[in-house]
Amino acid sequence: NIRDANDLVMRLYLHSSVIKNLNVIPNAVRAELIDHALDRKNISDAATLMQSFNAVPEDVDPFLWHLRRARVLILEGEYVAGEKVLDQLYSKLPELDSDTSDRVMQVLFDLQSVQRHGEALKYFSLLESRLQVYQLKRELYFWMAQSHFALSDYAQAAMNYLRSARDEQGGMTDQWALSSRIKAAESLVKAGLYDDAETLYRRLLEITTNTS
């Protein structure tokens, strides 16, 4: 189990008196341990590992390295510094494959988790044109809607939930679409657009086979 192995390495190198110098860990391994610490919400460990480097290590992808920096800074509460790193990355953002887009999105989820929804929306919007996989765009619209909802911009949230609901062929009946349309209806109620919400709920009731 890789996660258990990473936990063991973290305890050995960061939480024991046996080994005092993190530089004995290969750069690529330390970089992966930063991701592991962030996933475990061990922000102090991630920061300690990040501080063990003086510069971007030669054997680590610079783009992914700076994404790690941004995550650590944001989760440490250094929002302006973290967003500055994101601004620099976005100025030369490549076309994104699924793996890289997932990593970028994770930083934006971190912004949402610390209630920086306005900033998250800015980066989500800039990301839209870089996504080539349609399903990734659907996910993007969903998370944009989440931030609009958190900001009480319910009408805009509903619009983005409905954009997320539409599949590549224009249909809106797969499981992702149903979940997004339910969220859209909830947003319409919050926005006071009761007739629109009722219409959407009726359409959902007509097509669903799930009694719950």
PDB file of C-alpha atoms in Angstrom:
ATOM      1  CA  ASN A   1       0.000   0.000   0.000  1.00  0.00           C
ATOM      2  CA  ILE A   2       1.690   3.202  -1.216  1.00  0.00           C
ATOM      3  CA  ARG A   3      -0.159   5.468   1.220  1.00  0.00           C
ATOM      4  CA  ASP A   4       0.930   3.352   4.196  1.00  0.00           C
ATOM      5  CA  ALA A   5       4.494   3.274   2.880  1.00  0.00           C
ATOM      6  CA  ASN A   6       4.477   7.065   2.551  1.00  0.00           C
ATOM      7  CA  ASP A   7       3.144   7.380   6.095  1.00  0.00           C
ATOM      8  CA  LEU A   8       6.031   5.231   7.299  1.00  0.00           C
ATOM      9  CA  VAL A   9       8.607   7.339   5.435  1.00  0.00           C
ATOM     10  CA  MET A  10       7.075  10.533   6.835  1.00  0.00           C
ATOM     11  CA  ARG A  11       7.309   9.213  10.404  1.00  0.00           C
ATOM     12  CA  LEU A  12      10.863   8.030   9.891  1.00  0.00           C
ATOM     13  CA  TYR A  13      12.223  11.213   8.335  1.00  0.00           C
ATOM     14  CA  LEU A  14      10.081  13.956   9.864  1.00  0.00           C
ATOM     15  CA  HIS A  15       8.990  12.617  13.234  1.00  0.00           C
ATOM     16  CA  SER A  16      11.921  10.702  14.651  1.00  0.00           C
ATOM     17  CA  SER A  17      15.392  11.493  15.942  1.00  0.00           C
ATOM     18  CA  VAL A  18      17.021   8.822  13.792  1.00  0.00           C
ATOM     19  CA  ILE A  19      17.433  10.859  10.601  1.00  0.00           C
ATOM     20  CA  LYS A  20      17.889  14.612  10.817  1.00  0.00           C
ATOM     21  CA  ASN A  21      18.621  15.655   7.214  1.00  0.00           C
ATOM     22  CA  LEU A  22      15.813  15.520   4.671  1.00  0.00           C
ATOM     23  CA  ASN A  23      18.315  15.908   1.835  1.00  0.00           C
ATOM     24  CA  VAL A  24      19.094  12.186   2.042  1.00  0.00           C
ATOM     25  CA  ILE A  25      15.651  11.570   0.493  1.00  0.00           C
ATOM     26  CA  PRO A  26      15.770  11.723  -3.331  1.00  0.00           C
ATOM     27  CA  ASN A  27      14.221  14.902  -4.730  1.00  0.00           C
ATOM     28  CA  ALA A  28      11.461  13.120  -6.627  1.00  0.00           C
ATOM     29  CA  VAL A  29      10.474  11.181  -3.512  1.00  0.00           C
ATOM     30  CA  ARG A  30      10.385  14.344  -1.393  1.00  0.00           C
ATOM     31  CA  ALA A  31       8.171  15.984  -4.017  1.00  0.00           C
ATOM     32  CA  GLU A  32       5.742  13.066  -3.885  1.00  0.00           C
ATOM     33  CA  LEU A  33       5.778  13.207  -0.094  1.00  0.00           C
ATOM     34  CA  ILE A  34       4.669  16.844  -0.272  1.00  0.00           C
ATOM     35  CA  ASP A  35       1.607  15.724  -2.248  1.00  0.00           C
ATOM     36  CA  HIS A  36       1.022  12.934   0.262  1.00  0.00           C
ATOM     37  CA  ALA A  37       1.226  15.334   3.204  1.00  0.00           C
ATOM     38  CA  LEU A  38      -1.221  17.718   1.522  1.00  0.00           C
ATOM     39  CA  ASP A  39      -3.643  14.880   0.826  1.00  0.00           C
ATOM     40  CA  ARG A  40      -3.411  13.923   4.502  1.00  0.00           C
ATOM     41  CA  LYS A  41      -3.939  17.593   5.494  1.00  0.00           C
ATOM     42  CA  ASN A  42      -0.537  17.567   7.203  1.00  0.00           C
ATOM     43  CA  ILE A  43       0.241  21.125   6.151  1.00  0.00           C
ATOM     44  CA  SER A  44       3.175  21.600   8.520  1.00  0.00           C
ATOM     45  CA  ASP A  45       4.880  18.471   7.169  1.00  0.00           C
ATOM     46  CA  ALA A  46       4.298  19.648   3.593  1.00  0.00           C
ATOM     47  CA  ALA A  47       5.806  23.026   4.450  1.00  0.00           C
ATOM     48  CA  THR A  48       8.810  21.391   6.127  1.00  0.00           C
ATOM     49  CA  LEU A  49       9.454  19.266   3.051  1.00  0.00           C
ATOM     50  CA  MET A  50       9.050  22.251   0.730  1.00  0.00           C
ATOM     51  CA  GLN A  51      11.515  24.298   2.786  1.00  0.00           C
ATOM     52  CA  SER A  52      14.128  21.563   2.410  1.00  0.00           C
ATOM     53  CA  PHE A  53      14.635  22.722  -1.185  1.00  0.00           C
ATOM     54  CA  ASN A  54      16.485  25.905  -2.129  1.00  0.00           C
ATOM     55  CA  ALA A  55      15.238  25.830  -5.722  1.00  0.00           C
ATOM     56  CA  VAL A  56      13.213  23.740  -8.120  1.00  0.00           C
ATOM     57  CA  PRO A  57      14.976  20.340  -8.178  1.00  0.00           C
ATOM     58  CA  GLU A  58      16.320  19.312 -11.580  1.00  0.00           C
ATOM     59  CA  ASP A  59      14.552  15.958 -11.636  1.00  0.00           C
ATOM     60  CA  VAL A  60      11.089  17.366 -10.793  1.00  0.00           C
ATOM     61  CA  ASP A  61       8.659  18.923 -13.276  1.00  0.00           C
ATOM     62  CA  PRO A  62       8.796  22.714 -12.639  1.00  0.00           C
ATOM     63  CA  PHE A  63       5.087  23.236 -13.398  1.00  0.00           C
ATOM     64  CA  LEU A  64       3.997  20.580 -10.907  1.00  0.00           C
ATOM     65  CA  TRP A  65       6.547  21.844  -8.408  1.00  0.00           C
ATOM     66  CA  HIS A  66       5.063  25.337  -8.412  1.00  0.00           C
ATOM     67  CA  LEU A  67       1.557  23.884  -8.099  1.00  0.00           C
ATOM     68  CA  ARG A  68       2.775  22.221  -4.908  1.00  0.00           C
ATOM     69  CA  ARG A  69       4.166  25.553  -3.713  1.00  0.00           C
ATOM     70  CA  ALA A  70       0.837  27.247  -4.369  1.00  0.00           C
ATOM     71  CA  ARG A  71      -1.061  24.561  -2.442  1.00  0.00           C
ATOM     72  CA  VAL A  72       1.263  24.753   0.554  1.00  0.00           C
ATOM     73  CA  LEU A  73       1.083  28.550   0.696  1.00  0.00           C
ATOM     74  CA  ILE A  74      -2.706  28.650   0.371  1.00  0.00           C
ATOM     75  CA  LEU A  75      -3.295  25.985   2.992  1.00  0.00           C
ATOM     76  CA  GLU A  76      -0.827  27.725   5.330  1.00  0.00           C
ATOM     77  CA  GLY A  77      -2.968  30.864   5.031  1.00  0.00           C
ATOM     78  CA  GLU A  78      -0.513  32.724   2.795  1.00  0.00           C
ATOM     79  CA  TYR A  79      -3.258  33.429   0.271  1.00  0.00           C
ATOM     80  CA  VAL A  80      -1.707  36.365  -1.580  1.00  0.00           C
ATOM     81  CA  ALA A  81       1.618  34.567  -1.988  1.00  0.00           C
ATOM     82  CA  GLY A  82      -0.104  31.392  -3.179  1.00  0.00           C
ATOM     83  CA  GLU A  83      -2.237  33.294  -5.674  1.00  0.00           C
ATOM     84  CA  LYS A  84       0.862  35.083  -6.963  1.00  0.00           C
ATOM     85  CA  VAL A  85       2.388  31.683  -7.760  1.00  0.00           C
ATOM     86  CA  LEU A  86      -0.854  30.723  -9.538  1.00  0.00           C
ATOM     87  CA  ASP A  87      -0.798  33.961 -11.550  1.00  0.00           C
ATOM     88  CA  GLN A  88       2.714  33.146 -12.739  1.00  0.00           C
ATOM     89  CA  LEU A  89       1.687  29.609 -13.689  1.00  0.00           C
ATOM     90  CA  TYR A  90      -1.433  30.762 -15.506  1.00  0.00           C
ATOM     91  CA  SER A  91       0.596  33.220 -17.591  1.00  0.00           C
ATOM     92  CA  LYS A  92       2.192  30.235 -19.347  1.00  0.00           C
ATOM     93  CA  LEU A  93      -0.436  27.558 -18.827  1.00  0.00           C
ATOM     94  CA  PRO A  94      -0.111  24.702 -21.368  1.00  0.00           C
ATOM     95  CA  GLU A  95      -2.912  22.684 -22.913  1.00  0.00           C
ATOM     96  CA  LEU A  96      -3.924  20.377 -20.101  1.00  0.00           C
ATOM     97  CA  ASP A  97      -4.308  16.621 -20.123  1.00  0.00           C
ATOM     98  CA  SER A  98      -6.518  14.897 -17.560  1.00  0.00           C
ATOM     99  CA  ASP A  99      -3.758  14.311 -15.004  1.00  0.00           C
ATOM    100  CA  THR A 100      -2.379  17.859 -15.106  1.00  0.00           C
ATOM    101  CA  SER A 101      -5.837  19.435 -15.070  1.00  0.00           C
ATOM    102  CA  ASP A 102      -6.688  17.360 -11.981  1.00  0.00           C
ATOM    103  CA  ARG A 103      -3.626  18.792 -10.250  1.00  0.00           C
ATOM    104  CA  VAL A 104      -4.524  22.355 -11.209  1.00  0.00           C
ATOM    105  CA  MET A 105      -8.101  21.836 -10.085  1.00  0.00           C
ATOM    106  CA  GLN A 106      -6.888  20.561  -6.714  1.00  0.00           C
ATOM    107  CA  VAL A 107      -5.278  23.933  -6.013  1.00  0.00           C
ATOM    108  CA  LEU A 108      -8.575  25.632  -6.857  1.00  0.00           C
ATOM    109  CA  PHE A 109     -10.416  23.230  -4.552  1.00  0.00           C
ATOM    110  CA  ASP A 110      -7.995  24.353  -1.846  1.00  0.00           C
ATOM    111  CA  LEU A 111      -9.002  27.970  -2.514  1.00  0.00           C
ATOM    112  CA  GLN A 112     -12.633  26.949  -2.149  1.00  0.00           C
ATOM    113  CA  SER A 113     -11.890  25.088   1.083  1.00  0.00           C
ATOM    114  CA  VAL A 114     -10.491  28.292   2.625  1.00  0.00           C
ATOM    115  CA  GLN A 115     -13.487  30.285   1.325  1.00  0.00           C
ATOM    116  CA  ARG A 116     -11.551  32.176  -1.372  1.00  0.00           C
ATOM    117  CA  HIS A 117     -14.422  31.647  -3.787  1.00  0.00           C
ATOM    118  CA  GLY A 118     -14.009  34.857  -5.776  1.00  0.00           C
ATOM    119  CA  GLU A 119     -10.369  34.039  -6.459  1.00  0.00           C
ATOM    120  CA  ALA A 120     -11.234  30.421  -7.283  1.00  0.00           C
ATOM    121  CA  LEU A 121     -13.778  31.624  -9.855  1.00  0.00           C
ATOM    122  CA  LYS A 122     -11.158  33.793 -11.528  1.00  0.00           C
ATOM    123  CA  TYR A 123      -8.855  30.820 -12.012  1.00  0.00           C
ATOM    124  CA  PHE A 124     -11.676  28.468 -13.017  1.00  0.00           C
ATOM    125  CA  SER A 125     -12.683  30.935 -15.762  1.00  0.00           C
ATOM    126  CA  LEU A 126      -9.117  31.189 -17.065  1.00  0.00           C
ATOM    127  CA  LEU A 127      -8.860  27.411 -17.076  1.00  0.00           C
ATOM    128  CA  GLU A 128     -11.941  26.819 -19.249  1.00  0.00           C
ATOM    129  CA  SER A 129     -10.292  27.433 -22.641  1.00  0.00           C
ATOM    130  CA  ARG A 130      -7.383  25.127 -21.760  1.00  0.00           C
ATOM    131  CA  LEU A 131      -9.513  22.040 -21.175  1.00  0.00           C
ATOM    132  CA  GLN A 132      -9.848  19.793 -24.199  1.00  0.00           C
ATOM    133  CA  VAL A 133     -11.787  16.921 -22.633  1.00  0.00           C
ATOM    134  CA  TYR A 134     -15.502  17.725 -22.502  1.00  0.00           C
ATOM    135  CA  GLN A 135     -16.147  15.859 -19.247  1.00  0.00           C
ATOM    136  CA  LEU A 136     -13.487  18.004 -17.582  1.00  0.00           C
ATOM    137  CA  LYS A 137     -15.394  21.093 -18.679  1.00  0.00           C
ATOM    138  CA  ARG A 138     -18.556  19.678 -17.144  1.00  0.00           C
ATOM    139  CA  GLU A 139     -16.688  19.242 -13.882  1.00  0.00           C
ATOM    140  CA  LEU A 140     -15.294  22.770 -14.177  1.00  0.00           C
ATOM    141  CA  TYR A 141     -18.789  24.262 -14.540  1.00  0.00           C
ATOM    142  CA  PHE A 142     -19.988  22.271 -11.527  1.00  0.00           C
ATOM    143  CA  TRP A 143     -17.230  23.605  -9.286  1.00  0.00           C
ATOM    144  CA  MET A 144     -17.736  27.130 -10.594  1.00  0.00           C
ATOM    145  CA  ALA A 145     -21.397  26.752  -9.620  1.00  0.00           C
ATOM    146  CA  GLN A 146     -20.348  25.650  -6.133  1.00  0.00           C
ATOM    147  CA  SER A 147     -18.394  28.876  -5.649  1.00  0.00           C
ATOM    148  CA  HIS A 148     -21.213  31.035  -7.012  1.00  0.00           C
ATOM    149  CA  PHE A 149     -23.592  29.284  -4.606  1.00  0.00           C
ATOM    150  CA  ALA A 150     -21.218  29.917  -1.685  1.00  0.00           C
ATOM    151  CA  LEU A 151     -21.172  33.607  -2.669  1.00  0.00           C
ATOM    152  CA  SER A 152     -25.013  33.647  -2.678  1.00  0.00           C
ATOM    153  CA  ASP A 153     -25.011  34.298  -6.434  1.00  0.00           C
ATOM    154  CA  TYR A 154     -27.710  31.697  -6.869  1.00  0.00           C
ATOM    155  CA  ALA A 155     -28.898  32.550 -10.381  1.00  0.00           C
ATOM    156  CA  GLN A 156     -25.338  32.276 -11.741  1.00  0.00           C
ATOM    157  CA  ALA A 157     -24.874  29.053  -9.776  1.00  0.00           C
ATOM    158  CA  ALA A 158     -27.987  27.591 -11.416  1.00  0.00           C
ATOM    159  CA  MET A 159     -26.730  28.541 -14.879  1.00  0.00           C
ATOM    160  CA  ASN A 160     -23.401  26.819 -14.307  1.00  0.00           C
ATOM    161  CA  TYR A 161     -25.023  23.710 -12.835  1.00  0.00           C
ATOM    162  CA  LEU A 162     -27.117  23.464 -16.008  1.00  0.00           C
ATOM    163  CA  ARG A 163     -24.037  23.931 -18.201  1.00  0.00           C
ATOM    164  CA  SER A 164     -22.436  21.107 -16.229  1.00  0.00           C
ATOM    165  CA  ALA A 165     -25.494  18.931 -16.781  1.00  0.00           C
ATOM    166  CA  ARG A 166     -25.242  18.993 -20.592  1.00  0.00           C
ATOM    167  CA  ASP A 167     -23.245  16.090 -22.040  1.00  0.00           C
ATOM    168  CA  GLU A 168     -21.172  16.238 -25.217  1.00  0.00           C
ATOM    169  CA  GLN A 169     -24.155  15.231 -27.393  1.00  0.00           C
ATOM    170  CA  GLY A 170     -26.408  17.816 -25.764  1.00  0.00           C
ATOM    171  CA  GLY A 171     -28.278  15.350 -23.571  1.00  0.00           C
ATOM    172  CA  MET A 172     -28.981  15.889 -19.889  1.00  0.00           C
ATOM    173  CA  THR A 173     -30.007  12.477 -18.614  1.00  0.00           C
ATOM    174  CA  ASP A 174     -26.858  10.737 -17.369  1.00  0.00           C
ATOM    175  CA  GLN A 175     -26.205  10.488 -13.640  1.00  0.00           C
ATOM    176  CA  TRP A 176     -23.897  13.520 -13.645  1.00  0.00           C
ATOM    177  CA  ALA A 177     -26.625  15.546 -15.380  1.00  0.00           C
ATOM    178  CA  LEU A 178     -29.299  14.490 -12.908  1.00  0.00           C
ATOM    179  CA  SER A 179     -27.162  15.501  -9.937  1.00  0.00           C
ATOM    180  CA  SER A 180     -26.302  18.841 -11.546  1.00  0.00           C
ATOM    181  CA  ARG A 181     -29.931  19.562 -12.418  1.00  0.00           C
ATOM    182  CA  ILE A 182     -31.029  18.886  -8.841  1.00  0.00           C
ATOM    183  CA  LYS A 183     -28.390  21.360  -7.648  1.00  0.00           C
ATOM    184  CA  ALA A 184     -29.604  23.826 -10.292  1.00  0.00           C
ATOM    185  CA  ALA A 185     -33.169  23.534  -9.026  1.00  0.00           C
ATOM    186  CA  GLU A 186     -32.024  24.147  -5.455  1.00  0.00           C
ATOM    187  CA  SER A 187     -30.173  27.259  -6.652  1.00  0.00           C
ATOM    188  CA  LEU A 188     -33.246  28.530  -8.507  1.00  0.00           C
ATOM    189  CA  VAL A 189     -35.279  28.229  -5.305  1.00  0.00           C
ATOM    190  CA  LYS A 190     -32.597  30.182  -3.429  1.00  0.00           C
ATOM    191  CA  ALA A 191     -32.690  32.821  -6.183  1.00  0.00           C
ATOM    192  CA  GLY A 192     -36.436  33.167  -5.795  1.00  0.00           C
ATOM    193  CA  LEU A 193     -37.049  31.852  -9.339  1.00  0.00           C
ATOM    194  CA  TYR A 194     -39.766  29.498  -8.173  1.00  0.00           C
ATOM    195  CA  ASP A 195     -41.498  28.899 -11.526  1.00  0.00           C
ATOM    196  CA  ASP A 196     -38.187  27.887 -13.140  1.00  0.00           C
ATOM    197  CA  ALA A 197     -37.358  25.666 -10.179  1.00  0.00           C
ATOM    198  CA  GLU A 198     -40.775  23.983 -10.338  1.00  0.00           C
ATOM    199  CA  THR A 199     -40.412  23.352 -14.083  1.00  0.00           C
ATOM    200  CA  LEU A 200     -37.021  21.756 -13.533  1.00  0.00           C
ATOM    201  CA  TYR A 201     -38.235  19.593 -10.654  1.00  0.00           C
ATOM    202  CA  ARG A 202     -41.196  18.389 -12.734  1.00  0.00           C
ATOM    203  CA  ARG A 203     -38.902  17.427 -15.613  1.00  0.00           C
ATOM    204  CA  LEU A 204     -36.661  15.534 -13.231  1.00  0.00           C
ATOM    205  CA  LEU A 205     -39.614  13.673 -11.752  1.00  0.00           C
ATOM    206  CA  GLU A 206     -40.703  12.662 -15.249  1.00  0.00           C
ATOM    207  CA  ILE A 207     -37.407  10.991 -16.133  1.00  0.00           C
ATOM    208  CA  THR A 208     -36.111   9.571 -12.859  1.00  0.00           C
ATOM    209  CA  THR A 209     -36.626   5.937 -11.896  1.00  0.00           C
ATOM    210  CA  ASN A 210     -35.123   6.469  -8.447  1.00  0.00           C
ATOM    211  CA  THR A 211     -37.893   6.812  -5.873  1.00  0.00           C
ATOM    212  CA  SER A 212     -35.597   8.635  -3.434  1.00  0.00           C
TER     213      SER A 212
END
